[in-house]
Amino acid sequence: MLKKELAKIFELNVAQRIMIVEAIWDSILNNSEDIPVPESQIEELESRLNTYYENPHAGSSWNTVKERILSGN
């Protein structure tokens, strides 16, 4: 049954398909707490936070990083 529904969606014009994608994305965002976060990602975030807490001035601000990237340095 899903194949038939998808076939109908693919017959729509691009603007209509974008509207469907936006509606689906919004429904995912509204239920984002249902998306499991892998333990490896949690561990990596904790590690990065600990590194930051140990020396919060070691990094660069986003504006500094962006400027460096845009200038090619």
Coordinates of C-alpha atoms in Angstrom, one line a residue:
M1 CA 0.0 0.0 0.0
L2 CA 2.9 2.4 0.7
K3 CA 4.2 2.0 -2.8
K4 CA 0.9 3.3 -4.2
E5 CA 0.9 6.3 -1.9
L6 CA 4.5 7.1 -2.8
A7 CA 3.7 6.8 -6.5
K8 CA 0.9 9.4 -6.0
I9 CA 3.2 11.7 -4.2
F10 CA 5.8 11.5 -7.0
E11 CA 3.1 12.6 -9.4
L12 CA 2.7 15.9 -7.6
N13 CA 4.6 19.0 -8.6
V14 CA 7.8 20.0 -6.7
A15 CA 6.0 22.7 -4.6
Q16 CA 3.4 20.2 -3.4
R17 CA 6.1 17.6 -2.6
I18 CA 8.0 20.2 -0.6
M19 CA 4.9 21.0 1.4
I20 CA 4.5 17.3 2.2
V21 CA 8.2 17.1 3.2
E22 CA 7.8 20.1 5.5
A23 CA 4.7 18.6 7.1
I24 CA 6.6 15.4 7.7
W25 CA 9.6 17.2 9.1
D26 CA 7.4 19.3 11.4
S27 CA 5.8 16.1 12.7
I28 CA 9.3 14.6 13.4
L29 CA 10.4 17.8 15.2
N30 CA 7.2 17.7 17.4
N31 CA 8.1 14.2 18.5
S32 CA 11.9 14.5 18.6
E33 CA 12.1 13.2 22.1
D34 CA 11.1 9.8 20.7
I35 CA 14.4 9.7 18.7
P36 CA 17.0 7.7 20.6
V37 CA 20.5 9.2 21.0
P38 CA 23.2 6.6 20.7
E39 CA 25.4 6.1 23.8
S40 CA 28.5 6.9 21.7
Q41 CA 27.1 10.4 20.9
I42 CA 26.2 11.0 24.5
E43 CA 29.7 10.0 25.6
E44 CA 31.3 12.3 22.9
L45 CA 29.2 15.2 24.0
E46 CA 30.1 14.6 27.7
S47 CA 33.8 14.5 26.7
R48 CA 33.6 17.7 24.8
L49 CA 31.7 19.4 27.6
N50 CA 34.3 18.3 30.1
T51 CA 37.1 19.6 27.9
Y52 CA 35.3 22.9 27.7
Y53 CA 34.7 23.1 31.4
E54 CA 38.4 22.4 32.1
N55 CA 39.4 25.4 29.9
P56 CA 36.5 27.5 28.6
H57 CA 38.8 30.1 27.0
A58 CA 40.7 27.6 24.9
G59 CA 38.4 27.7 21.9
S60 CA 37.3 30.4 19.5
S61 CA 34.0 32.2 19.2
W62 CA 31.8 31.4 16.1
N63 CA 32.5 34.9 14.8
T64 CA 36.2 34.3 15.0
V65 CA 36.0 30.9 13.3
K66 CA 33.7 32.2 10.6
E67 CA 36.0 35.1 9.9
R68 CA 39.0 32.8 9.7
I69 CA 37.2 30.5 7.3
L70 CA 35.9 33.3 5.0
S71 CA 39.4 34.9 4.9
G72 CA 41.0 31.6 3.9
N73 CA 43.3 31.4 6.9

